[in-house]
Coordinates of C-alpha atoms in Angstrom, one line a residue:
Chain P
M1 CA 0.0 0.0 0.0
S2 CA 1.6 3.2 -1.1
G3 CA 0.4 6.6 0.1
E4 CA -0.5 7.6 -3.5
I5 CA -4.1 8.2 -4.6
S6 CA -4.9 10.1 -7.8
R7 CA -7.5 12.8 -8.2
D8 CA -9.4 10.5 -10.6
E9 CA -9.5 7.8 -7.9
V10 CA -10.9 10.2 -5.4
A11 CA -13.5 11.5 -7.9
H12 CA -14.5 7.8 -8.6
V13 CA -14.9 7.0 -4.9
A14 CA -16.9 10.2 -4.4
S15 CA -19.2 9.3 -7.2
L16 CA -19.7 5.8 -5.8
A17 CA -20.6 7.4 -2.5
R18 CA -23.0 9.7 -4.3
L19 CA -21.0 12.8 -3.2
S20 CA -20.7 15.7 -5.5
V21 CA -17.4 17.6 -5.0
T22 CA -16.0 20.7 -6.6
D23 CA -12.6 20.9 -8.2
D24 CA -11.2 22.7 -5.2
E25 CA -12.6 20.1 -2.8
L26 CA -11.2 17.3 -5.0
T27 CA -7.7 18.8 -4.5
T28 CA -8.2 19.2 -0.8
F29 CA -9.5 15.6 -0.3
T30 CA -6.9 14.1 -2.5
D31 CA -4.2 15.7 -0.4
Q32 CA -5.9 14.7 2.8
L33 CA -6.4 11.1 1.7
C34 CA -2.8 10.8 0.6
V35 CA -1.8 11.7 4.2
V36 CA -4.2 9.1 5.6
L37 CA -2.9 6.4 3.3
E38 CA 0.7 7.3 4.0
T39 CA 0.0 6.9 7.7
A40 CA -1.7 3.5 7.2
A41 CA 1.2 2.5 4.9
Q42 CA 3.6 2.5 7.8
L43 CA 2.2 -1.0 8.6
N44 CA 4.0 -2.2 5.5
A45 CA 7.3 -1.6 7.3
L46 CA 6.3 -4.2 10.0
D47 CA 7.1 -7.9 9.7
L48 CA 3.6 -9.5 10.0
D49 CA 4.3 -12.9 8.5
D50 CA 3.4 -14.7 11.8
V51 CA 0.2 -12.6 12.4
E52 CA -3.1 -14.2 11.5
P53 CA -5.3 -12.0 9.4
M54 CA -8.1 -10.5 11.6
A55 CA -11.4 -9.1 10.5
Q56 CA -12.3 -7.9 14.0
P57 CA -10.6 -6.8 17.2
Y58 CA -12.9 -8.7 19.5
P59 CA -12.2 -12.3 20.6
L60 CA -15.7 -13.4 19.7
A61 CA -17.3 -16.0 17.4
N62 CA -20.7 -17.5 16.9
V63 CA -22.7 -14.8 18.6
L64 CA -26.1 -16.0 17.6
R65 CA -29.8 -15.6 18.6
V66 CA -32.7 -18.1 18.8
D67 CA -35.0 -18.2 15.8
E68 CA -38.0 -16.7 17.6
I69 CA -40.3 -14.0 16.2
V70 CA -40.4 -10.7 18.1
P71 CA -43.0 -8.0 17.3
S72 CA -42.2 -5.7 14.4
L73 CA -42.7 -2.0 14.3
D74 CA -46.1 -0.4 13.6
R75 CA -46.2 0.2 9.9
D76 CA -48.2 3.5 10.0
E77 CA -45.8 4.9 12.5
V78 CA -42.8 4.0 10.4
L79 CA -44.3 5.2 7.1
S80 CA -45.4 8.5 8.7
Q81 CA -41.7 9.3 9.1
A82 CA -40.9 8.5 5.5
P83 CA -40.8 11.4 3.0
A84 CA -43.5 9.7 1.0
A85 CA -45.6 6.5 1.2
E86 CA -48.2 4.8 -0.9
E87 CA -50.2 1.6 -0.6
G88 CA -48.3 0.6 2.6
R89 CA -45.0 1.1 0.9
F90 CA -42.2 3.6 0.9
R91 CA -42.4 5.8 -2.2
V92 CA -39.1 6.8 -3.6
P93 CA -37.9 8.5 -6.8
P94 CA -37.8 6.1 -9.8
A95 CA -35.0 3.7 -9.3
L96 CA -32.9 3.8 -12.4
G97 CA -31.3 0.7 -13.7
E98 CA -31.4 -2.6 -11.9
A99 CA -30.8 -3.7 -8.4
P100 CA -27.2 -5.0 -8.2
Chain Y
M1 CA -39.0 -32.2 -18.0
S2 CA -40.6 -32.5 -21.4
D3 CA -39.6 -29.7 -23.6
T4 CA -39.0 -29.7 -27.3
T5 CA -35.7 -27.9 -26.9
E6 CA -34.2 -31.2 -25.5
T7 CA -34.0 -32.9 -28.8
K8 CA -33.4 -30.0 -31.2
Q9 CA -29.9 -28.8 -32.0
V10 CA -29.8 -25.3 -30.4
L11 CA -26.5 -24.0 -31.7
P12 CA -24.8 -24.3 -35.1
D13 CA -22.2 -27.0 -35.5
G14 CA -18.9 -26.0 -34.0
W15 CA -20.3 -24.0 -31.0
E16 CA -20.9 -25.0 -27.4
M17 CA -22.4 -23.3 -24.4
V18 CA -20.7 -22.5 -21.2
I19 CA -23.3 -22.1 -18.4
G20 CA -22.8 -21.3 -14.7
L21 CA -25.7 -20.9 -12.3
E22 CA -26.2 -18.7 -9.2
V23 CA -29.1 -19.9 -7.2
H24 CA -30.5 -17.8 -4.4
V25 CA -32.3 -20.0 -1.8
E26 CA -34.5 -18.5 0.9
L27 CA -34.0 -20.5 4.1
A28 CA -37.1 -21.8 5.9
T29 CA -36.5 -20.0 9.2
K30 CA -39.2 -18.4 11.3
T31 CA -37.3 -15.1 11.4
K32 CA -35.0 -13.0 9.3
L33 CA -31.2 -13.4 9.2
F34 CA -30.2 -10.6 11.6
C35 CA -33.4 -9.6 13.5
G36 CA -36.5 -11.2 14.9
C37 CA -39.0 -10.0 12.2
A38 CA -41.0 -12.8 10.7
N39 CA -39.7 -14.4 7.5
H40 CA -43.0 -15.0 5.8
F41 CA -44.0 -14.7 2.2
G42 CA -47.1 -12.9 1.2
D43 CA -47.8 -10.7 4.3
E44 CA -49.1 -7.2 4.0
P45 CA -46.3 -4.9 2.8
N46 CA -43.9 -3.5 5.5
T47 CA -45.5 -5.4 8.4
N48 CA -42.3 -7.4 9.1
I49 CA -39.9 -4.5 9.7
C50 CA -37.8 -3.3 12.6
P51 CA -34.9 -0.9 13.2
T52 CA -32.3 -3.5 12.2
C53 CA -33.7 -4.5 8.9
L54 CA -34.6 -0.8 8.1
G55 CA -31.0 0.1 8.9
L56 CA -31.9 2.7 11.5
P57 CA -29.1 4.3 13.4
G58 CA -28.0 2.4 16.6
S59 CA -29.5 -0.9 15.5
L60 CA -27.3 -4.0 15.6
P61 CA -27.6 -7.3 13.7
V62 CA -27.4 -10.7 15.5
P63 CA -27.3 -13.8 13.3
N64 CA -30.1 -16.3 13.5
E65 CA -28.7 -19.7 14.7
Q66 CA -31.3 -21.7 12.7
A67 CA -30.3 -19.8 9.5
V68 CA -26.6 -20.6 10.2
H69 CA -27.5 -24.2 10.9
F70 CA -29.5 -24.5 7.7
A71 CA -26.7 -23.0 5.7
M72 CA -24.2 -25.5 7.1
V73 CA -26.6 -28.4 6.5
L74 CA -26.9 -27.3 2.8
G75 CA -23.1 -27.0 2.6
R76 CA -22.6 -30.5 3.8
A77 CA -25.4 -31.9 1.6
L78 CA -23.5 -30.3 -1.3
G79 CA -20.3 -31.9 -0.2
C80 CA -18.7 -28.6 0.7
S81 CA -16.1 -28.0 3.3
V82 CA -17.7 -25.9 6.0
E83 CA -15.2 -23.3 7.0
P84 CA -15.1 -20.2 9.3
G85 CA -17.2 -17.5 7.6
I86 CA -17.0 -13.8 7.8
F87 CA -19.7 -11.3 7.0
A88 CA -18.9 -8.4 4.7
R89 CA -20.7 -5.3 3.6
K90 CA -21.5 -5.0 -0.1
N91 CA -22.0 -1.3 -0.6
Y92 CA -24.4 0.1 -3.2
F93 CA -27.1 2.7 -3.4
Y94 CA -30.4 1.2 -4.4
P95 CA -33.7 1.6 -2.6
D96 CA -34.2 -2.2 -2.1
M97 CA -31.6 -2.1 0.8
P98 CA -32.3 0.7 3.2
K99 CA -28.9 0.3 4.9
D100 CA -27.2 1.1 1.5
Y101 CA -25.3 -2.1 1.8
Q102 CA -26.1 -5.8 1.7
T103 CA -24.6 -8.0 4.4
T104 CA -23.1 -11.0 2.6
Q105 CA -20.1 -13.3 2.8
Y106 CA -17.3 -12.3 0.4
E107 CA -13.7 -13.5 0.9
E108 CA -14.5 -16.2 3.5
P109 CA -17.8 -17.9 2.8
T110 CA -19.2 -20.6 5.1
N111 CA -19.3 -23.3 2.4
E112 CA -16.8 -23.9 -0.4
H113 CA -15.8 -26.6 -2.9
G114 CA -18.7 -28.9 -3.2
A115 CA -20.5 -30.7 -6.1
I116 CA -23.9 -31.8 -7.3
T117 CA -24.1 -35.2 -9.1
L118 CA -26.8 -35.1 -11.7
P119 CA -29.1 -38.2 -12.3
D120 CA -27.0 -39.0 -15.5
G121 CA -23.9 -39.2 -13.4
R122 CA -22.3 -35.9 -14.5
V123 CA -20.7 -34.0 -11.6
I124 CA -21.1 -30.2 -11.5
A125 CA -18.7 -28.3 -9.2
I126 CA -20.1 -25.9 -6.6
E127 CA -17.6 -23.1 -6.0
R128 CA -19.3 -21.7 -2.9
A129 CA -22.5 -21.5 -1.0
H130 CA -22.5 -18.3 1.1
I131 CA -24.9 -16.8 3.5
E132 CA -26.4 -13.4 2.8
E133 CA -29.5 -11.3 3.4
D134 CA -32.3 -10.8 0.8
T135 CA -33.3 -7.4 -0.4
G136 CA -36.6 -5.6 -0.3
K137 CA -39.2 -5.8 -3.1
S138 CA -39.5 -2.8 -5.5
T139 CA -42.6 -2.0 -7.5
H140 CA -42.1 0.4 -10.3
L141 CA -45.0 2.8 -11.0
G142 CA -45.9 4.1 -14.4
G143 CA -44.3 3.2 -17.7
G144 CA -46.4 0.0 -17.8
G145 CA -44.2 -1.6 -15.1
R146 CA -41.0 -1.0 -17.2
I147 CA -38.1 0.0 -15.0
H148 CA -36.7 2.6 -17.4
D149 CA -40.0 4.5 -17.8
A150 CA -41.1 4.4 -14.1
T151 CA -42.4 7.6 -12.5
A152 CA -41.8 6.4 -8.9
T153 CA -40.8 3.2 -7.1
L154 CA -42.6 1.7 -4.1
V155 CA -40.6 -0.4 -1.7
D156 CA -41.7 -3.2 0.7
Y157 CA -39.1 -4.2 3.2
N158 CA -40.7 -7.5 4.4
R159 CA -38.2 -9.4 2.4
A160 CA -35.2 -7.2 3.4
G161 CA -33.0 -9.3 5.7
V162 CA -34.6 -12.7 4.9
P163 CA -31.8 -15.3 5.1
L164 CA -30.4 -16.6 1.8
V165 CA -27.8 -19.0 0.7
E166 CA -26.4 -18.3 -2.7
V167 CA -25.2 -21.5 -4.4
V168 CA -22.6 -20.7 -7.1
S169 CA -21.7 -23.4 -9.6
G170 CA -18.6 -23.6 -11.8
P171 CA -19.1 -22.7 -15.5
E172 CA -19.5 -26.4 -16.2
M173 CA -22.9 -26.9 -17.8
R174 CA -23.0 -27.3 -21.6
N175 CA -26.6 -27.2 -22.5
A176 CA -30.0 -26.1 -21.1
D177 CA -31.1 -29.6 -20.1
E178 CA -28.0 -30.0 -17.9
A179 CA -28.8 -26.6 -16.3
R180 CA -32.4 -27.7 -15.6
A181 CA -31.3 -31.0 -14.2
Y182 CA -28.9 -29.2 -11.9
V183 CA -31.6 -26.9 -10.6
A184 CA -34.0 -29.8 -10.2
E185 CA -31.4 -31.7 -8.3
L186 CA -30.6 -28.8 -6.1
R187 CA -34.3 -28.3 -5.4
D188 CA -34.7 -31.9 -4.4
I189 CA -31.7 -31.6 -2.1
L190 CA -33.3 -28.5 -0.5
L191 CA -36.6 -30.3 0.0
A192 CA -34.9 -33.5 1.4
T193 CA -32.9 -31.5 4.0
G194 CA -35.8 -29.1 4.8
V195 CA -33.5 -26.1 4.3
S196 CA -35.9 -24.3 2.0
D197 CA -39.4 -24.8 0.5
A198 CA -37.6 -24.1 -2.8
R199 CA -40.6 -22.6 -4.7
M200 CA -39.4 -20.9 -7.8
E201 CA -42.8 -19.3 -8.5
E202 CA -42.8 -17.6 -5.1
G203 CA -39.2 -16.6 -5.4
S204 CA -37.9 -18.7 -2.5
M205 CA -35.5 -20.2 -5.1
R206 CA -34.2 -17.8 -7.7
V207 CA -31.9 -18.8 -10.6
D208 CA -29.5 -16.4 -12.4
A209 CA -27.8 -18.0 -15.4
N210 CA -24.3 -16.9 -16.6
V211 CA -24.2 -17.8 -20.3
S212 CA -21.4 -17.6 -22.9
V213 CA -20.5 -19.6 -25.9
R214 CA -17.2 -20.8 -27.5
P215 CA -15.9 -23.0 -30.3
V216 CA -16.2 -26.7 -29.5
G217 CA -12.8 -28.0 -28.2
S218 CA -11.7 -24.6 -26.9
D219 CA -11.3 -24.1 -23.1
E220 CA -11.5 -20.3 -23.2
L221 CA -14.2 -18.4 -21.3
R222 CA -15.7 -15.7 -23.5
T223 CA -17.7 -12.7 -22.4
R224 CA -20.7 -13.8 -20.4
C225 CA -24.1 -12.3 -19.7
E226 CA -26.0 -12.9 -16.5
I227 CA -29.7 -13.6 -17.1
K228 CA -32.2 -12.7 -14.3
N229 CA -35.9 -12.9 -13.8
I230 CA -36.1 -16.7 -14.6
N231 CA -39.2 -18.1 -12.7
S232 CA -39.4 -21.7 -13.8
L233 CA -37.3 -24.6 -15.0
R234 CA -39.0 -24.2 -18.4
S235 CA -38.0 -20.5 -18.6
L236 CA -34.5 -21.4 -17.6
G237 CA -34.1 -23.7 -20.6
R238 CA -35.7 -21.1 -23.0
A239 CA -33.6 -18.2 -21.6
I240 CA -30.3 -20.1 -21.9
N241 CA -31.0 -21.3 -25.5
Y242 CA -32.1 -17.8 -26.6
E243 CA -29.1 -16.1 -25.0
A244 CA -26.6 -18.7 -26.4
R245 CA -28.0 -18.3 -29.9
R246 CA -27.7 -14.5 -29.6
H247 CA -24.1 -14.8 -28.6
V248 CA -23.3 -17.1 -31.6
D249 CA -25.0 -14.6 -33.9
L250 CA -22.9 -11.8 -32.6
W251 CA -19.6 -13.7 -32.7
T252 CA -20.3 -15.0 -36.3
N253 CA -21.1 -11.4 -37.4
S254 CA -17.7 -10.0 -36.3
D255 CA -19.3 -8.5 -33.2
Q256 CA -19.3 -9.6 -29.6
P257 CA -21.7 -9.5 -26.6
N258 CA -21.2 -6.9 -23.8
Q259 CA -20.7 -8.2 -20.3
E260 CA -24.0 -7.2 -18.8
T261 CA -27.0 -8.3 -16.8
R262 CA -30.0 -9.1 -19.0
H263 CA -33.7 -9.7 -18.2
W264 CA -35.6 -12.7 -19.4
D265 CA -38.9 -11.6 -21.0
E266 CA -41.1 -14.6 -20.7
E267 CA -43.8 -13.4 -23.1
G268 CA -41.4 -12.1 -25.7
G269 CA -39.2 -15.2 -25.4
R270 CA -36.1 -13.1 -25.3
T271 CA -33.6 -11.3 -23.1
T272 CA -33.3 -7.6 -22.9
P273 CA -30.3 -5.6 -21.6
G274 CA -30.2 -4.3 -18.0
R275 CA -27.5 -2.6 -16.1
S276 CA -24.0 -2.7 -17.6
K277 CA -21.7 -4.7 -15.3
E278 CA -18.7 -2.3 -15.3
D279 CA -20.9 0.5 -14.0
A280 CA -21.8 -1.3 -10.8
E281 CA -19.1 -3.8 -10.0
D282 CA -17.3 -1.5 -7.5
Y283 CA -19.0 -2.6 -4.3
R284 CA -16.1 -1.7 -2.0
Y285 CA -16.6 -4.8 0.2
F286 CA -15.2 -4.7 3.7
A287 CA -15.7 -7.0 6.7
C288 CA -18.7 -6.0 8.8
P289 CA -17.5 -4.7 12.1
D290 CA -20.9 -5.6 13.8
L291 CA -20.7 -9.3 13.1
P292 CA -18.2 -11.7 14.7
P293 CA -17.2 -14.6 12.5
L294 CA -19.1 -17.9 12.3
V295 CA -16.7 -20.7 13.3
P296 CA -18.1 -24.2 13.0
T297 CA -16.6 -26.7 15.5
A298 CA -15.8 -30.3 14.5
E299 CA -18.7 -31.4 16.7
T300 CA -21.1 -29.2 14.9
I301 CA -20.1 -30.6 11.5
A302 CA -20.1 -34.2 12.8
G303 CA -23.6 -33.6 14.2
I304 CA -24.9 -32.3 10.9
D305 CA -23.4 -35.2 9.0
E306 CA -24.9 -37.7 11.4
S307 CA -28.4 -36.4 11.1
M308 CA -28.2 -35.8 7.4
P309 CA -31.3 -37.4 5.7
A310 CA -31.0 -39.6 2.7
L311 CA -30.2 -37.3 -0.3
P312 CA -31.8 -37.7 -3.8
A313 CA -28.7 -39.4 -5.4
A314 CA -28.6 -42.1 -2.7
R315 CA -32.4 -42.5 -2.8
R316 CA -32.3 -43.0 -6.6
A317 CA -29.5 -45.6 -6.3
A318 CA -31.5 -47.4 -3.5
L319 CA -34.7 -47.5 -5.4
A320 CA -33.0 -48.5 -8.7
A321 CA -31.4 -51.4 -6.9
A322 CA -34.6 -52.5 -5.1
A323 CA -36.8 -52.3 -8.2
G324 CA -34.2 -53.5 -10.7
V325 CA -34.5 -50.4 -12.9
G326 CA -32.2 -47.7 -14.1
E327 CA -31.9 -44.5 -12.0
A328 CA -33.7 -42.5 -14.8
D329 CA -36.8 -44.6 -14.1
T330 CA -36.8 -43.6 -10.4
L331 CA -37.0 -39.8 -10.9
L332 CA -40.8 -39.5 -10.6
A333 CA -40.9 -41.6 -7.4
I334 CA -38.2 -39.4 -5.8
E335 CA -39.9 -36.2 -6.9
R336 CA -43.2 -37.5 -5.3
G337 CA -41.3 -38.6 -2.2
L338 CA -42.6 -42.2 -2.8
D339 CA -39.2 -43.9 -3.0
G340 CA -39.3 -45.0 0.7
L341 CA -42.8 -46.5 0.3
A342 CA -41.7 -48.2 -3.0
C343 CA -38.6 -49.8 -1.4
E344 CA -40.6 -51.0 1.6
T345 CA -43.4 -52.4 -0.5
I346 CA -40.9 -54.3 -2.7
A347 CA -39.2 -55.6 0.5
A348 CA -42.6 -56.7 1.8
G349 CA -43.0 -58.9 -1.3
G350 CA -44.8 -56.5 -3.7
D351 CA -43.9 -57.1 -7.4
A352 CA -41.4 -54.4 -8.3
T353 CA -42.8 -53.7 -11.8
A354 CA -46.3 -53.4 -10.5
V355 CA -45.2 -51.2 -7.6
M356 CA -43.3 -48.8 -9.9
K357 CA -46.2 -48.7 -12.3
H358 CA -48.6 -47.6 -9.6
V359 CA -46.1 -45.1 -8.1
D360 CA -45.7 -43.4 -11.6
Q361 CA -49.3 -43.7 -12.8
N362 CA -51.7 -43.8 -9.9
L363 CA -50.1 -42.0 -6.9
A364 CA -49.6 -38.5 -8.2
E365 CA -51.1 -37.1 -5.0
G366 CA -48.6 -38.9 -2.8
Q367 CA -49.1 -41.9 -0.5
G368 CA -51.6 -40.4 1.9
E369 CA -52.7 -43.2 4.3
L370 CA -51.3 -45.9 2.1
T371 CA -48.8 -48.2 3.9
A372 CA -46.2 -50.6 2.5
A373 CA -48.1 -53.6 3.9
S374 CA -51.4 -52.7 2.3
F375 CA -49.7 -51.7 -0.9
A376 CA -47.9 -55.0 -1.1
A377 CA -51.2 -56.9 -0.4
L378 CA -53.0 -55.0 -3.1
V379 CA -50.3 -55.7 -5.7
S380 CA -50.5 -59.4 -4.8
M381 CA -54.3 -59.4 -5.3
E382 CA -53.8 -57.8 -8.7
A383 CA -51.1 -60.3 -9.7
D384 CA -53.4 -63.2 -8.6
G385 CA -56.2 -61.9 -10.8
A386 CA -58.5 -61.3 -7.7
L387 CA -59.1 -57.8 -8.9
S388 CA -59.2 -56.1 -12.3
S389 CA -56.9 -53.2 -13.0
T390 CA -59.8 -50.8 -12.8
Q391 CA -60.8 -52.2 -9.4
V392 CA -57.2 -52.0 -8.2
K393 CA -57.1 -48.3 -9.0
T394 CA -60.3 -47.7 -7.1
V395 CA -59.0 -49.7 -4.0
L396 CA -55.7 -47.9 -4.2
A397 CA -57.4 -44.5 -4.2
E398 CA -59.4 -45.6 -1.1
L399 CA -56.2 -46.7 0.6
V400 CA -54.6 -43.4 -0.1
A401 CA -57.6 -41.5 1.2
N402 CA -58.5 -43.5 4.3
G403 CA -56.1 -46.4 4.7
G404 CA -57.3 -49.8 5.6
E405 CA -56.9 -53.4 4.4
P406 CA -57.3 -54.0 0.6
A407 CA -59.2 -57.3 0.8
A408 CA -61.7 -55.8 3.2
I409 CA -62.1 -52.6 1.0
A410 CA -62.5 -54.7 -2.1
E411 CA -65.2 -56.8 -0.4
S412 CA -67.1 -53.7 0.9
M413 CA -67.1 -52.3 -2.6
G414 CA -68.5 -55.5 -3.9
F415 CA -65.4 -56.3 -5.9
E416 CA -65.4 -60.0 -6.4
A417 CA -63.2 -61.8 -8.8
M418 CA -65.2 -62.5 -11.9
D419 CA -64.5 -66.1 -12.8
T420 CA -63.6 -66.8 -16.3
G421 CA -66.6 -69.0 -16.8
E422 CA -68.9 -66.1 -16.0
L423 CA -67.1 -63.9 -18.5
D424 CA -67.2 -66.7 -21.1
G425 CA -71.0 -66.7 -20.8
L426 CA -71.3 -63.0 -21.1
L427 CA -69.1 -62.9 -24.2
D428 CA -71.1 -65.7 -25.9
Q429 CA -74.2 -63.7 -25.3
L430 CA -72.6 -60.5 -26.7
I431 CA -71.4 -62.3 -29.8
G432 CA -74.9 -63.6 -30.3
D433 CA -76.4 -60.1 -30.0
N434 CA -73.8 -58.4 -32.2
P435 CA -73.0 -60.7 -35.0
D436 CA -71.8 -57.9 -37.4
E437 CA -69.3 -56.6 -34.9
W438 CA -68.0 -60.0 -34.2
G439 CA -67.6 -60.7 -37.9
R440 CA -65.5 -57.5 -38.3
F441 CA -63.4 -58.7 -35.4
L442 CA -62.8 -62.0 -37.0
E443 CA -61.8 -60.2 -40.2
G444 CA -59.0 -58.5 -38.2
D445 CA -60.7 -55.2 -37.3
N446 CA -59.1 -54.7 -33.9
K447 CA -60.9 -51.5 -33.2
V448 CA -64.1 -53.4 -32.6
Q449 CA -62.3 -55.2 -29.7
G450 CA -62.9 -52.1 -27.6
F451 CA -66.6 -52.3 -28.2
F452 CA -66.8 -55.8 -26.7
V453 CA -64.6 -54.9 -23.7
G454 CA -66.7 -51.8 -23.1
Q455 CA -70.0 -53.8 -23.3
I456 CA -68.6 -56.4 -20.8
M457 CA -67.4 -53.6 -18.4
K458 CA -70.9 -52.1 -18.6
A459 CA -72.6 -55.4 -17.9
T460 CA -70.2 -56.2 -15.0
Q461 CA -70.0 -52.6 -13.7
G462 CA -66.3 -52.5 -14.2
K463 CA -65.6 -55.8 -12.3
A464 CA -64.3 -57.6 -15.3
D465 CA -60.6 -57.6 -16.1
G466 CA -60.1 -56.1 -19.6
K467 CA -57.0 -58.1 -20.2
I468 CA -58.9 -61.4 -19.6
V469 CA -61.7 -60.3 -21.9
N470 CA -59.2 -59.6 -24.7
Q471 CA -57.6 -63.0 -24.1
L472 CA -61.0 -64.8 -24.3
M473 CA -61.8 -63.0 -27.6
R474 CA -58.5 -63.9 -29.1
Q475 CA -58.9 -67.5 -28.0
R476 CA -62.3 -67.7 -29.8
A477 CA -61.0 -66.0 -32.9
Q478 CA -58.1 -68.5 -33.1
G479 CA -60.3 -71.5 -32.2

């Protein structure tokens, strides 16, 4: 992992996250992200060959719950807090394209 | 699986299909994967929702132990190694997931490296069978239901968070029939293990087909298209054949397919383009910090293996051996769940040929109250000529509906064996009454045979055995 990230990459990540950024912001964020990545890249200097990959810091596994139904929320209450609802459903702007 | 596509040549000479299937299976749990909302198809929209499956701030997911168990059972049934699994977030913006990510297993799925053996003996590799949550259901308003012309989208989150296992095959199937056999086999495994109700029409089993073509003899993997919206085994075959032909047309016209998702249009009998793959492939997966890993112990896996029910391949082999038939002739019995009954009936002395005949022809509704002992007794009565085949069917239907003892049922229905002498007399009388018809029979007009059998059936109210009447007529004609 090097500390380098290009303006194009930052613009791409911003678009994936549905963020619109100006040219000035793009410059600022690119600089800032480079610093973040450089800091993280310090890990590359360590010898981690004997360290197991870890997805989580907690020493936990198999935290499960019993398959029992618990009451759901009241639909009217939930939908009353949505910007729009129709026929018991959330109404949203037309979804373009397909669900992934 | 009768479809005309089976026998026709689908692609021009020199081309072959490369098919891989991704099958999403909804698990038959009471609740969702990460919350206690009911997992129930067909409820009023948005009645099974809570802060967790709506992705509200502060909510935390906790995996359902039954869902994890079912996933591991399916993994073992598919011959997978069941490994420690990690949940990841697949990030995308689409209203069917209110969290803006789908929780799934990415780099470390629970199940890997299995296989499905088809009835014809071909082995199709399973690359992985990972756990993930289902998405909500979108309804597009306006534009005649077409996604691209919609004016608004309505979303129901009852299905968001329902537990799924996605079973991913290798790109190893070479024609539509193999793909359908694979899905049918997977469905039978799901039903045998009770992991899912596997109803394609209700969406509890959803098949996406990755299709490409290549010159025969090549081992290259060309650009593939992923076909969605396939709702039946028949559609699966039609969609694959359509898509493969489309690819060959493109390649032979100096063109090539785009890698994209396409929709199967059942009425139009064609696929239409959806989202282009490269637009949406960047899901920025990362391990979900809210969910500790699933780590199966050796005892867990041993326990699953010990309580594994007989799977379809083993059941086919057992019935084929018991009945002395090929495995292909056992498929209907397996599909109807009658293989156990058939094996027991044969073991109890029932004639194998007769048992298999009744299983295929007269037990479409299942065995009901019918037991192996009564089935074997009935088959023996039929073999002895104590009952005609029409009477056997009637008694069999009664045994399925209410159970009982075949001899007693036959007696209560007034079914007594017609002795041949009685039939002889009746036949003589009919010949006397219908000399013209009998003359035609003697001249070799076999159609008139049905007339005599019909008249005798009428006179005996179905008690006569048609086969014996035919025999008696032939004896007279020869004598």
